[in-house]
Coordinates of C-alpha atoms in Angstrom, one line a residue:
X276 CA 78.7 1.0 -77.5
X277 CA 79.2 -1.8 -80.0
X278 CA 78.3 -2.3 -83.6
X279 CA 75.2 -2.8 -85.6
X280 CA 73.0 -5.1 -83.7
X281 CA 72.4 -2.9 -80.7
X282 CA 74.1 -1.0 -77.9
X283 CA 75.8 -2.7 -75.0
X284 CA 75.6 -1.5 -71.4
X285 CA 77.7 -3.1 -68.8
X286 CA 79.1 -6.3 -70.4
X287 CA 77.2 -8.3 -72.9
X288 CA 73.6 -7.5 -71.9
X289 CA 71.6 -6.3 -74.9
X290 CA 70.4 -2.7 -75.0
X291 CA 68.4 -0.8 -77.6
X292 CA 69.2 2.6 -79.1
X293 CA 67.3 5.0 -76.9
X294 CA 67.4 8.3 -78.9
X295 CA 67.0 8.5 -82.6
X296 CA 67.3 11.2 -85.2
X297 CA 64.6 11.3 -87.8
X298 CA 65.7 13.0 -91.1
X299 CA 63.0 13.7 -93.7
X300 CA 64.1 13.8 -97.4
X301 CA 61.9 14.1 -100.5
X302 CA 62.3 10.4 -101.3
X303 CA 62.9 8.7 -98.0
X304 CA 63.1 8.9 -94.2
X305 CA 66.4 8.2 -92.5
X306 CA 66.5 7.1 -88.9
X307 CA 69.8 7.1 -87.0
X308 CA 71.0 6.5 -83.5
X309 CA 72.1 9.8 -82.0
X310 CA 74.8 8.1 -80.0
X311 CA 76.0 5.9 -82.8
X312 CA 75.2 7.9 -86.0
X313 CA 76.6 5.1 -88.3
X314 CA 73.8 2.8 -87.1
X315 CA 70.4 3.3 -88.8
X316 CA 68.2 2.6 -91.7
X317 CA 66.2 4.4 -94.4
X318 CA 62.5 4.0 -95.4
X319 CA 61.5 4.7 -99.0
X320 CA 58.6 7.2 -99.2
X321 CA 57.2 5.6 -102.4
X322 CA 57.2 1.9 -101.4
X323 CA 58.0 1.8 -97.7
X324 CA 61.0 -0.5 -98.2
X325 CA 63.4 -0.6 -95.3
X326 CA 67.2 -0.6 -96.0
X327 CA 69.9 -0.6 -93.4
X328 CA 72.4 2.2 -93.7
X329 CA 75.9 1.4 -95.2
X330 CA 79.0 3.5 -95.5
X331 CA 78.0 4.5 -99.0
X332 CA 74.7 6.1 -97.8
X333 CA 76.1 9.6 -97.3
X334 CA 73.7 12.1 -98.9
X335 CA 74.8 15.4 -100.3
X336 CA 71.3 16.9 -99.9
X337 CA 70.1 18.4 -96.6
X338 CA 67.0 16.9 -95.0
X339 CA 63.9 19.1 -95.1
X340 CA 63.3 18.4 -91.5
X341 CA 65.2 16.8 -88.6
X342 CA 63.6 15.8 -85.3
X343 CA 64.2 13.5 -82.3
X344 CA 62.2 10.3 -81.8
X345 CA 62.5 7.7 -79.1
X346 CA 61.8 4.5 -80.9
X347 CA 60.3 2.8 -84.0
X348 CA 57.1 0.8 -83.1
X349 CA 56.8 -0.8 -86.5
X350 CA 55.2 -0.5 -89.9
X351 CA 52.0 -1.6 -91.6
X352 CA 51.1 -1.9 -95.3
X353 CA 47.7 -0.7 -96.5
X354 CA 46.0 -0.5 -99.9
X355 CA 48.5 1.8 -101.5
X356 CA 51.0 2.9 -98.9
X357 CA 53.2 1.8 -96.0
X358 CA 53.0 3.7 -92.7
X359 CA 55.7 3.7 -90.0
X360 CA 54.8 4.3 -86.4
X361 CA 57.3 6.1 -84.3
X362 CA 57.4 7.3 -80.6
X363 CA 57.5 11.1 -80.5
X364 CA 57.4 11.5 -76.7
X365 CA 57.9 9.3 -73.6
X366 CA 57.9 9.5 -69.9
X367 CA 60.0 7.6 -67.5
X368 CA 57.6 6.0 -65.0
X369 CA 60.0 4.0 -62.8
X370 CA 62.2 0.9 -62.9
X371 CA 61.7 -2.8 -63.4
X372 CA 64.4 -4.8 -61.6
X373 CA 66.6 -1.7 -61.7
X374 CA 66.1 -0.9 -65.4
X375 CA 64.3 2.3 -66.5
X376 CA 60.7 1.9 -67.8
X377 CA 59.1 4.3 -70.2
X378 CA 55.5 5.0 -71.0
X379 CA 54.6 6.0 -74.5
X380 CA 53.1 9.5 -74.4
X381 CA 52.6 10.2 -78.1
X382 CA 53.1 8.4 -81.4
X383 CA 52.7 9.3 -85.1
X384 CA 52.7 7.5 -88.4
X385 CA 55.1 8.4 -91.1
X386 CA 53.4 8.2 -94.5
X387 CA 55.2 6.3 -97.3
X388 CA 52.3 6.5 -99.8
X389 CA 53.6 8.3 -102.9
X390 CA 52.0 5.5 -104.9
X391 CA 48.6 6.6 -103.8
X392 CA 48.4 9.2 -106.6
X393 CA 48.2 6.3 -109.0
X394 CA 45.4 4.5 -107.2
X395 CA 41.7 4.2 -108.2
X396 CA 39.1 6.4 -106.5
X397 CA 37.8 3.4 -104.5
X398 CA 41.3 2.6 -103.3
X399 CA 41.8 6.2 -102.2
X400 CA 38.5 6.0 -100.2
X401 CA 39.6 2.7 -98.6
X402 CA 43.0 4.1 -97.8
X403 CA 41.4 7.2 -96.2
X404 CA 39.3 5.0 -93.9
X405 CA 42.2 2.9 -92.9
X406 CA 44.2 6.0 -92.1
X407 CA 41.4 7.1 -89.7
X408 CA 42.0 3.8 -88.0
X409 CA 45.8 4.6 -87.8
X410 CA 44.9 7.9 -86.1
X411 CA 43.1 5.8 -83.5
X412 CA 46.2 3.6 -83.0
X413 CA 48.3 6.7 -82.4
X414 CA 46.4 7.4 -79.2
X415 CA 46.4 3.8 -77.9
X416 CA 46.5 3.8 -74.1
X417 CA 48.7 2.0 -71.6
X418 CA 51.9 1.3 -73.7
X419 CA 55.2 0.7 -72.0
X420 CA 58.7 -0.4 -72.9
X421 CA 62.3 -0.5 -71.8
X422 CA 65.6 -0.1 -73.7
X423 CA 67.5 -2.4 -71.4
X424 CA 65.1 -5.2 -70.2
X425 CA 62.3 -7.3 -71.4
X426 CA 59.2 -6.4 -69.4
X427 CA 57.0 -9.1 -70.8
X428 CA 58.5 -11.8 -68.7
X429 CA 57.5 -12.2 -65.0
X430 CA 60.2 -12.5 -62.3
X431 CA 60.0 -16.3 -61.9
X432 CA 60.4 -16.9 -65.6
X433 CA 63.3 -14.5 -65.8
X434 CA 65.2 -16.3 -63.0
X435 CA 64.6 -19.7 -64.7
X436 CA 65.9 -18.7 -68.2
X437 CA 68.9 -20.5 -69.7
X438 CA 72.2 -18.8 -69.2
X439 CA 72.9 -16.3 -71.9
X440 CA 69.2 -15.6 -72.6
X441 CA 69.6 -12.0 -71.7
X442 CA 72.3 -11.5 -74.3
X443 CA 69.8 -12.0 -77.0
X444 CA 68.1 -9.1 -78.7
X445 CA 65.2 -7.9 -76.5
X446 CA 62.5 -8.8 -79.0
X447 CA 63.8 -12.4 -79.0
X448 CA 63.6 -12.6 -75.2
X449 CA 60.0 -11.4 -75.1
X450 CA 56.9 -13.4 -74.5
X451 CA 55.0 -13.0 -77.9
X452 CA 51.7 -13.1 -76.1
X453 CA 52.4 -9.7 -74.5
X454 CA 54.1 -7.9 -77.4
X455 CA 51.5 -5.3 -78.5
X456 CA 53.3 -4.4 -81.7
X457 CA 54.4 -7.9 -82.7
X458 CA 52.6 -7.7 -86.1
X459 CA 54.2 -4.4 -86.9
X460 CA 57.8 -5.6 -86.5
X461 CA 58.1 -7.8 -89.5
X462 CA 60.0 -5.4 -91.7
X463 CA 62.5 -4.5 -89.0
X464 CA 63.1 -8.1 -88.1
X465 CA 63.5 -9.1 -91.7
X466 CA 66.1 -6.3 -92.1
X467 CA 67.9 -7.6 -88.9
X468 CA 67.7 -4.2 -87.2
X469 CA 67.8 -5.7 -83.7
X470 CA 69.0 -2.6 -82.0
X471 CA 65.9 -0.7 -83.1
X472 CA 63.2 -3.3 -82.4
X473 CA 61.3 -2.4 -79.3
X474 CA 58.7 -4.9 -77.9
X475 CA 55.8 -2.7 -76.6
X476 CA 53.7 -3.9 -73.7
X477 CA 50.1 -2.9 -73.2
X478 CA 48.9 -2.9 -69.6
X479 CA 50.2 -0.8 -66.8
X480 CA 53.2 -0.3 -64.5
X481 CA 52.7 1.4 -61.1
X482 CA 54.8 1.5 -58.0
X483 CA 55.3 3.1 -54.6
X484 CA 57.8 3.2 -51.8
X485 CA 57.0 2.3 -48.2
X486 CA 59.5 4.2 -46.0
X487 CA 61.1 2.4 -43.1
X488 CA 58.1 2.5 -40.8
X489 CA 57.2 -1.2 -41.1
X490 CA 59.9 -2.5 -38.6
X491 CA 62.5 -1.8 -41.3
X492 CA 66.1 -1.1 -40.1
X493 CA 67.7 0.4 -43.1
X494 CA 65.7 0.0 -46.3
X495 CA 62.5 0.9 -48.0
X496 CA 59.9 -1.5 -49.4
X497 CA 59.1 -1.0 -53.0
X498 CA 55.9 -2.5 -54.4
X499 CA 55.3 -2.6 -58.1
X500 CA 52.2 -3.7 -60.0
X501 CA 52.8 -4.8 -63.6
X502 CA 49.9 -5.9 -65.8
X503 CA 50.5 -7.5 -69.2
X504 CA 47.7 -7.7 -71.7
X505 CA 47.6 -10.6 -74.1
X506 CA 47.3 -9.7 -77.8
X507 CA 45.9 -13.0 -79.1
X508 CA 42.3 -11.8 -78.7
X509 CA 42.8 -8.1 -78.4
X510 CA 39.7 -5.9 -78.4
X511 CA 37.2 -3.7 -76.7
X512 CA 34.5 -4.5 -74.2
X513 CA 31.5 -5.5 -76.2
X514 CA 33.3 -6.4 -79.4
X515 CA 35.6 -9.0 -77.9
X516 CA 34.0 -11.6 -75.6
X517 CA 34.8 -15.2 -74.7
X518 CA 37.3 -17.3 -76.5
X519 CA 38.2 -18.1 -80.1
X520 CA 38.6 -21.7 -81.4
X521 CA 42.3 -21.8 -80.3
X522 CA 41.2 -21.1 -76.7
X523 CA 42.5 -17.5 -76.5
X524 CA 40.2 -15.3 -74.4
X525 CA 39.3 -11.6 -74.5
X526 CA 40.8 -9.3 -71.9
X527 CA 43.4 -11.8 -70.8
X528 CA 45.8 -10.1 -68.4
X529 CA 48.7 -11.4 -66.3
X530 CA 49.2 -9.1 -63.2
X531 CA 52.3 -9.3 -61.2
X532 CA 52.8 -7.8 -57.8
X533 CA 56.5 -7.3 -57.1
X534 CA 58.0 -6.7 -53.7
X535 CA 61.6 -5.5 -53.3
X536 CA 63.5 -4.8 -50.0
X537 CA 67.0 -5.3 -48.6
X538 CA 68.0 -7.4 -51.6
X539 CA 65.0 -9.7 -51.4
X540 CA 62.6 -9.9 -54.4
X541 CA 59.3 -11.6 -54.4
X542 CA 56.3 -11.7 -56.7
X543 CA 52.7 -12.9 -56.9
X544 CA 51.0 -13.7 -60.2
X545 CA 47.3 -13.5 -60.9
X546 CA 45.5 -13.9 -64.2
X547 CA 42.1 -12.8 -65.6
X548 CA 40.3 -13.5 -68.8
X549 CA 36.9 -13.7 -70.3
X550 CA 34.8 -16.9 -69.7
X551 CA 36.5 -19.3 -72.2
X552 CA 33.4 -20.4 -74.0
X553 CA 32.2 -19.3 -77.4
X554 CA 29.8 -16.4 -76.7
X555 CA 29.0 -12.9 -77.8
X556 CA 27.2 -9.7 -76.7
X557 CA 26.3 -7.8 -79.9
X558 CA 25.7 -4.1 -79.3
X559 CA 22.2 -3.0 -80.4
X560 CA 21.6 0.3 -78.6
X561 CA 20.3 -1.5 -75.5
X562 CA 22.2 -0.8 -72.3
X563 CA 22.8 -4.4 -71.5
X564 CA 22.7 -6.4 -74.8
X565 CA 21.7 -10.1 -74.4
X566 CA 24.5 -12.6 -73.9
X567 CA 24.4 -15.3 -76.5
X568 CA 26.2 -18.6 -76.1
X569 CA 27.3 -20.1 -79.4
X570 CA 26.7 -23.8 -79.3
X571 CA 29.6 -25.2 -81.3
X572 CA 30.9 -28.7 -81.5
X573 CA 34.3 -27.5 -80.6
X574 CA 33.3 -25.8 -77.3
X575 CA 34.7 -28.5 -75.0
X576 CA 38.0 -28.5 -77.0
X577 CA 38.2 -24.7 -76.7
X578 CA 37.9 -24.9 -72.9
X579 CA 40.4 -27.7 -72.8
X580 CA 42.9 -25.8 -75.0
X581 CA 42.6 -22.7 -72.9
X582 CA 43.3 -24.4 -69.6
X583 CA 46.0 -26.7 -71.0
X584 CA 47.9 -23.6 -72.1
X585 CA 47.5 -22.1 -68.6
X586 CA 48.6 -25.3 -66.9
X587 CA 51.7 -25.5 -69.0
X588 CA 52.6 -21.9 -68.2
X589 CA 51.5 -21.4 -64.6
X590 CA 51.0 -24.8 -62.9
X591 CA 47.9 -25.5 -60.9
X592 CA 44.9 -23.4 -61.7
X593 CA 42.0 -22.4 -59.5
X594 CA 39.3 -20.8 -61.8
X595 CA 37.2 -18.3 -59.7
X596 CA 33.9 -17.3 -61.5
X597 CA 32.5 -14.1 -60.0
X598 CA 29.4 -13.8 -62.3
X599 CA 25.8 -13.6 -61.2
X600 CA 23.9 -16.9 -61.0
X601 CA 20.7 -15.6 -62.5
X602 CA 19.6 -14.0 -65.8
X603 CA 21.9 -14.1 -68.8
X604 CA 25.0 -14.2 -66.6
X605 CA 23.6 -17.2 -64.8
X606 CA 23.0 -19.1 -68.0
X607 CA 26.6 -18.3 -69.1
X608 CA 28.0 -19.3 -65.7
X609 CA 26.0 -22.6 -65.7
X610 CA 27.4 -23.4 -69.2
X611 CA 30.9 -22.6 -67.9
X612 CA 30.5 -24.8 -64.8
X613 CA 29.2 -27.7 -66.9
X614 CA 32.3 -27.6 -69.1
X615 CA 34.6 -27.3 -66.1
X616 CA 33.2 -30.5 -64.7
X617 CA 34.9 -32.3 -67.6
X618 CA 38.3 -31.0 -66.6
X619 CA 40.1 -33.0 -63.9
X620 CA 43.2 -30.9 -63.5
X621 CA 41.5 -27.5 -62.8
X622 CA 39.5 -26.5 -59.8
X623 CA 36.4 -24.4 -60.5
X624 CA 34.9 -22.2 -57.8
X625 CA 31.7 -20.3 -58.4
X626 CA 31.2 -17.2 -56.3
X627 CA 28.3 -14.8 -56.9
X628 CA 30.1 -11.5 -56.1
X629 CA 26.9 -9.3 -56.2
X630 CA 25.0 -11.7 -54.0
X631 CA 27.6 -11.7 -51.2
X632 CA 29.0 -8.2 -51.5
X633 CA 26.4 -6.0 -53.3
X634 CA 27.7 -2.5 -53.7
X635 CA 28.6 -1.9 -50.1
X636 CA 31.9 -3.5 -49.1
X637 CA 34.1 -6.5 -49.7
X638 CA 34.2 -7.9 -46.3
X639 CA 32.3 -10.9 -47.6
X640 CA 35.2 -11.8 -49.9
X641 CA 36.4 -13.7 -46.8
X642 CA 33.6 -16.2 -47.7
X643 CA 35.4 -16.8 -51.0
X644 CA 38.8 -16.9 -49.3
X645 CA 37.6 -19.6 -47.0
X646 CA 36.9 -21.7 -50.1
X647 CA 40.2 -21.2 -51.8
X648 CA 42.7 -20.3 -49.0
X649 CA 44.2 -23.8 -48.9
X650 CA 44.9 -23.8 -52.6
X651 CA 46.0 -20.2 -52.7
X652 CA 48.5 -20.6 -49.9
X653 CA 49.8 -23.8 -51.4
X654 CA 50.3 -22.1 -54.8
X655 CA 52.5 -19.6 -52.9
X656 CA 54.7 -16.9 -54.4
X657 CA 58.1 -16.5 -55.9
X658 CA 61.0 -15.3 -53.6
X659 CA 64.8 -14.9 -54.2
X660 CA 67.3 -13.7 -51.6
X661 CA 70.0 -11.1 -51.9
X662 CA 72.4 -13.6 -53.4
X663 CA 69.9 -14.5 -56.1
X664 CA 69.1 -17.9 -54.6
X665 CA 65.5 -19.1 -55.1
X666 CA 63.8 -19.5 -51.7
X667 CA 60.2 -20.0 -52.8
X668 CA 58.4 -20.8 -56.1
X669 CA 54.9 -20.0 -57.1
X670 CA 53.3 -23.3 -58.1
X671 CA 50.0 -22.1 -59.6
X672 CA 47.7 -19.1 -60.1
X673 CA 44.2 -18.0 -59.4
X674 CA 42.3 -17.2 -62.6
X675 CA 39.5 -14.7 -62.0
X676 CA 36.7 -13.7 -64.2
X677 CA 33.5 -11.7 -64.1
X678 CA 31.6 -10.7 -67.3
X679 CA 34.0 -7.9 -68.3
X680 CA 36.9 -9.1 -66.2
X681 CA 37.2 -5.5 -64.9
X682 CA 35.3 -4.3 -61.8
X683 CA 34.5 -7.4 -59.7
X684 CA 37.8 -8.9 -60.8
X685 CA 39.8 -5.9 -59.7
X686 CA 38.3 -6.0 -56.3
X687 CA 38.9 -9.7 -55.8
X688 CA 42.5 -9.6 -57.1
X689 CA 43.4 -6.7 -54.8
X690 CA 41.9 -8.7 -51.9
X691 CA 44.1 -11.7 -52.7
X692 CA 47.1 -9.5 -53.3
X693 CA 46.9 -8.1 -49.8
X694 CA 46.7 -11.6 -48.4
X695 CA 49.8 -12.7 -50.2
X696 CA 51.7 -9.4 -49.4
X697 CA 51.2 -10.0 -45.7
X698 CA 52.5 -13.6 -46.0
X699 CA 55.6 -12.4 -47.9
X700 CA 56.4 -9.6 -45.5
X701 CA 56.0 -12.0 -42.6
X702 CA 58.3 -14.6 -44.4
X703 CA 61.0 -12.0 -44.9
X704 CA 60.7 -10.8 -41.3
X705 CA 59.3 -7.3 -41.8
X706 CA 56.0 -8.1 -40.1
X707 CA 55.3 -10.5 -37.3
X708 CA 52.8 -13.4 -37.8
X709 CA 50.1 -11.3 -36.1
X710 CA 50.6 -8.2 -38.2
X711 CA 49.3 -7.1 -41.6
X712 CA 49.8 -4.1 -43.8
X713 CA 46.3 -2.9 -42.8
X714 CA 47.7 -2.1 -39.4
X715 CA 49.7 0.8 -41.0
X716 CA 47.1 3.2 -42.3
X717 CA 49.3 5.4 -44.5
X718 CA 51.0 2.5 -46.2
X719 CA 47.8 0.6 -46.5
X720 CA 46.1 3.5 -48.2
X721 CA 48.9 3.7 -50.8
X722 CA 48.7 0.0 -51.4
X723 CA 45.0 0.2 -52.1
X724 CA 45.4 3.3 -54.3
X725 CA 48.0 1.4 -56.3
X726 CA 45.5 -1.4 -57.0
X727 CA 42.6 1.1 -57.7
X728 CA 44.7 3.0 -60.3
X729 CA 45.8 -0.3 -61.9
X730 CA 42.1 -1.2 -62.3
X731 CA 41.4 2.1 -63.8
X732 CA 44.1 1.7 -66.5
X733 CA 43.1 -1.8 -67.4
X734 CA 39.5 -0.6 -67.7
X735 CA 40.4 2.4 -69.9
X736 CA 42.1 0.0 -72.3
X737 CA 39.2 -2.4 -72.6
X738 CA 36.0 -0.3 -71.8
X739 CA 37.2 3.3 -72.3
X740 CA 36.4 4.4 -68.7
X741 CA 37.7 4.1 -65.3
X742 CA 36.8 0.9 -63.4
X743 CA 33.6 0.7 -61.4
X744 CA 33.6 -0.2 -57.8
X745 CA 36.9 1.6 -57.4
X746 CA 35.9 2.7 -53.9
X747 CA 35.8 -0.9 -52.7
X748 CA 39.4 -1.2 -53.6
X749 CA 40.5 2.2 -52.2
X750 CA 38.4 2.2 -49.0
X751 CA 36.9 -1.2 -48.6
X752 CA 33.4 0.3 -49.0
X753 CA 31.4 2.3 -51.4
X754 CA 30.9 6.1 -50.9
X755 CA 28.3 8.4 -52.3
X756 CA 30.8 10.2 -54.5
X757 CA 32.0 6.8 -55.7
X758 CA 28.4 5.8 -56.6
X759 CA 27.9 8.9 -58.6
X760 CA 31.3 8.4 -60.4
X761 CA 30.2 4.8 -61.2
X762 CA 26.9 6.0 -62.6
X763 CA 28.7 8.4 -64.9
X764 CA 31.2 5.7 -66.0
X765 CA 28.3 3.4 -66.7
X766 CA 26.7 6.0 -69.0
X767 CA 30.0 6.7 -70.7
X768 CA 30.5 3.0 -71.3
X769 CA 27.1 2.8 -73.0
X770 CA 28.0 5.6 -75.4
X771 CA 31.5 4.3 -76.2
X772 CA 30.2 0.7 -76.8
X773 CA 27.6 1.9 -79.3
X774 CA 29.2 4.8 -81.0
X775 CA 32.9 4.5 -80.7
X776 CA 34.3 1.1 -79.9
X777 CA 33.5 -0.4 -83.3
X778 CA 36.1 1.8 -84.9
X779 CA 38.5 1.1 -82.0
X780 CA 38.0 -2.6 -82.6
X781 CA 38.7 -2.1 -86.3
X782 CA 42.0 -0.3 -85.4
X783 CA 43.0 -3.1 -83.0
X784 CA 42.3 -5.8 -85.5
X785 CA 44.3 -3.9 -88.2
X786 CA 47.5 -3.4 -86.2
X787 CA 47.4 -6.8 -84.5
X788 CA 47.1 -8.7 -87.8
X789 CA 43.6 -10.1 -87.1
X790 CA 42.5 -8.2 -90.2
X791 CA 45.0 -8.0 -93.1
X792 CA 44.7 -5.5 -95.9
X793 CA 44.9 -7.2 -99.3
X794 CA 45.9 -4.9 -102.1
X795 CA 44.3 -7.0 -104.8
X796 CA 41.0 -7.7 -103.2
X797 CA 37.6 -5.9 -103.5
X798 CA 37.0 -3.1 -101.1
X799 CA 35.7 -4.3 -97.7
X800 CA 33.5 -1.2 -97.4
X801 CA 31.2 -1.5 -100.5
X802 CA 28.8 -4.2 -99.4
X803 CA 28.1 -3.5 -95.7
X804 CA 26.1 -0.3 -95.7
X805 CA 29.1 1.7 -94.4
X806 CA 27.7 4.9 -96.1
X807 CA 24.2 4.5 -94.6
X808 CA 25.3 5.6 -91.1
X809 CA 23.9 9.1 -91.5
X810 CA 21.9 9.0 -88.3
X811 CA 25.0 8.3 -86.2
X812 CA 26.2 12.0 -86.0
X813 CA 22.7 13.0 -84.9
X814 CA 22.5 10.2 -82.3
X815 CA 26.0 11.0 -81.1
X816 CA 25.2 14.6 -80.7
X817 CA 22.0 13.9 -78.8
X818 CA 23.8 11.4 -76.4
X819 CA 26.6 13.8 -75.8
X820 CA 24.2 16.6 -75.1
X821 CA 22.4 14.4 -72.6
X822 CA 25.6 13.5 -71.0
X823 CA 26.7 17.1 -70.8
X824 CA 23.5 18.2 -69.1
X825 CA 23.6 15.1 -66.8
X826 CA 27.1 16.0 -65.8
X827 CA 26.1 19.5 -65.1
X828 CA 23.8 18.3 -62.4
X829 CA 26.8 16.9 -60.6
X830 CA 27.8 20.4 -59.7
X831 CA 24.6 20.6 -57.6
X832 CA 24.9 17.2 -56.0
X833 CA 25.0 19.0 -52.7
X834 CA 21.2 18.9 -53.0
X835 CA 19.5 15.7 -52.1
X836 CA 20.4 12.6 -54.0
X837 CA 16.8 12.3 -55.1
X838 CA 16.8 15.8 -56.7
X839 CA 20.1 15.0 -58.4
X840 CA 18.7 11.8 -59.8
X841 CA 15.5 13.3 -61.0
X842 CA 17.3 16.0 -62.9
X843 CA 20.0 13.7 -64.5
X844 CA 17.3 11.1 -65.4
X845 CA 15.3 13.8 -67.2
X846 CA 18.2 15.0 -69.4
X847 CA 19.6 11.6 -70.2
X848 CA 16.2 9.9 -70.8
X849 CA 15.3 12.7 -73.2
X850 CA 18.6 12.1 -75.1
X851 CA 17.7 8.4 -75.3
X852 CA 14.2 9.0 -76.7
X853 CA 15.5 11.4 -79.3
X854 CA 18.3 9.0 -80.3
X855 CA 15.7 6.2 -80.7
X856 CA 13.6 8.4 -83.0
X857 CA 16.6 9.3 -85.1
X858 CA 17.8 5.7 -85.3
X859 CA 14.4 4.3 -86.1
X860 CA 13.9 6.9 -88.9
X861 CA 17.2 5.8 -90.4
X862 CA 16.2 2.1 -89.9
X863 CA 19.8 1.1 -89.3
X864 CA 21.5 -0.4 -86.3
X865 CA 24.9 0.9 -85.1
X866 CA 26.1 -2.6 -84.5
X867 CA 27.2 -2.9 -88.2
X868 CA 30.6 -1.2 -88.4
X869 CA 32.7 -1.3 -91.6
X870 CA 34.8 -4.3 -90.5
X871 CA 32.5 -5.7 -87.8
X872 CA 29.1 -6.8 -88.9
X873 CA 26.4 -7.6 -86.3
X874 CA 22.8 -8.4 -86.5
X875 CA 20.6 -6.6 -84.1
X876 CA 17.6 -4.3 -83.8
X877 CA 16.8 -1.1 -81.9
X878 CA 15.6 -1.9 -78.5
X879 CA 14.7 0.0 -75.3
X880 CA 17.4 2.0 -73.6
X881 CA 15.8 2.6 -70.3
X882 CA 17.8 -0.3 -68.7
X883 CA 20.6 2.2 -68.6
X884 CA 18.6 4.7 -66.6
X885 CA 17.6 1.9 -64.2
X886 CA 21.3 0.9 -63.7
X887 CA 22.2 4.6 -63.1
X888 CA 19.5 4.6 -60.4
X889 CA 21.0 1.5 -59.0
X890 CA 24.4 3.2 -58.7
X891 CA 23.0 6.0 -56.6
X892 CA 20.4 4.0 -54.6
X893 CA 21.7 0.4 -54.7
X894 CA 19.2 -2.3 -55.6
X895 CA 19.8 -6.0 -55.8
X896 CA 21.3 -7.2 -59.0
X897 CA 18.2 -9.5 -59.4
X898 CA 16.0 -6.4 -59.8
X899 CA 18.4 -4.7 -62.2
X900 CA 18.3 -7.8 -64.4
X901 CA 14.5 -7.8 -64.4
X902 CA 14.5 -4.2 -65.6
X903 CA 17.0 -4.9 -68.3
X904 CA 15.1 -8.0 -69.6
X905 CA 11.9 -6.0 -69.9
X906 CA 13.5 -3.1 -71.8

């Protein structure tokens, strides 16, 4: 290992310190590399100041506690203290181009807030609320990193980097769009502690091996899915919609499907993101809040900025819009289509997923493929041979969206990924031109499961539940068990959107820098009715009770579906009615969270029940929209 900037593994490639010792003293924390104990830094417990260790830092006192940590995620300054986030447990989940990848399993904040004792009572209250947000951050899902490789860059970009790029500190190699903790790294960067600066990716990394049953002579096929979530408009399902004025969209994710065998490496990129208009969907206790398009003079510029950025990064873009063409979705889709007509360099394709596919199967996605196959196959994929020579380049991407960019998008992306995988395997010679992976049931099942699990992880990060329509990805059709699971997920999303995600959004805005704590400004919690949320515990308890009793009926789902639905509707509808009574008595809407104000009124919740019915006994999406609009 070499000196202060980082460890070296095999030549000059940069590598981070992977195991650290945390020493706790009365006045400071000391963090050292276990392998190179002379490398480390201290953090003052009074002011949070970071100081690199020097040869004069030997301390005669013994630390009160010593523990092992696996990385420093960064630090954040609040009203009266600084808090340092560290990784306390990890799990190796595979490799990326041969380098180990770890998933963050647990994190904790170290408190450097001795100055809090000198703060005013209001400052202490504010600090206490901000610390509840930090506890939410500690359990953030889907965080991954590597000590030896930058996982924010896709395969094609890596192969096109200038010589010597990989010798830089890993945080300097990274694509800042996909660095979840970028805002937390400032103190470490300023102190030039490159060997301790870990770029964290939010998304997912999943892989599986296909044994040599696909006409392979001596090798396995490895397929990896790597999804990278953009942090520019980070948020939760109902609290982050559409685009900002810079053209950054909510739930923007780059998904890469990597194929490795016999020295060959290939990849397919797809992207997803919310419709890049200015629009919102304010939570108001209704199951399906109305979509509202914000008519702004900058709308056309926002759309242009968004796609200009994509064209610069990915090449040709085909924008596939999977939303319904009626109701609120239809109005939003029509506005999107009108703006896309102004762009000459981007092809826009409108495909009403529910109209063609319903809830039954995705065979009708071939109708979509017929419309885009020429562009999709022309865009191609990236391929390098065993000598590292580039054989194929991907010249563009498909950009998918539905309303949430979750369920319909997952199904469509998995469908296109299968098409490309067949082309790649045929190109390399593993399959003949008449073969496809679907002809190998065991391997095909694993491939579909990989995509279904990827959809679940992405959905958990944005919506708080597994993806809906997962059976369409796993089996190509919907099952009764899958319908019931989707119904329960729909109910869970409703609860999370109304009673939980506002706080999650506050936490995301805090750590991503979209909200900055100012130590000399008035409290942000004094004027927004924060303390008038007394009905929420009652409402939450009633909803949870209804959910519990609804879930209990699942144990008896062996009875007829009608009996199941009657029982579950009764319990959940009762919870809804009681919640509305409690909320009306309080005369307060839960859309006004401490840092996220929203105007709304208490409206009917029975649209949720109708949607749950639709999950068990599928109706047309037109009828569901009529029910929601009447509620």
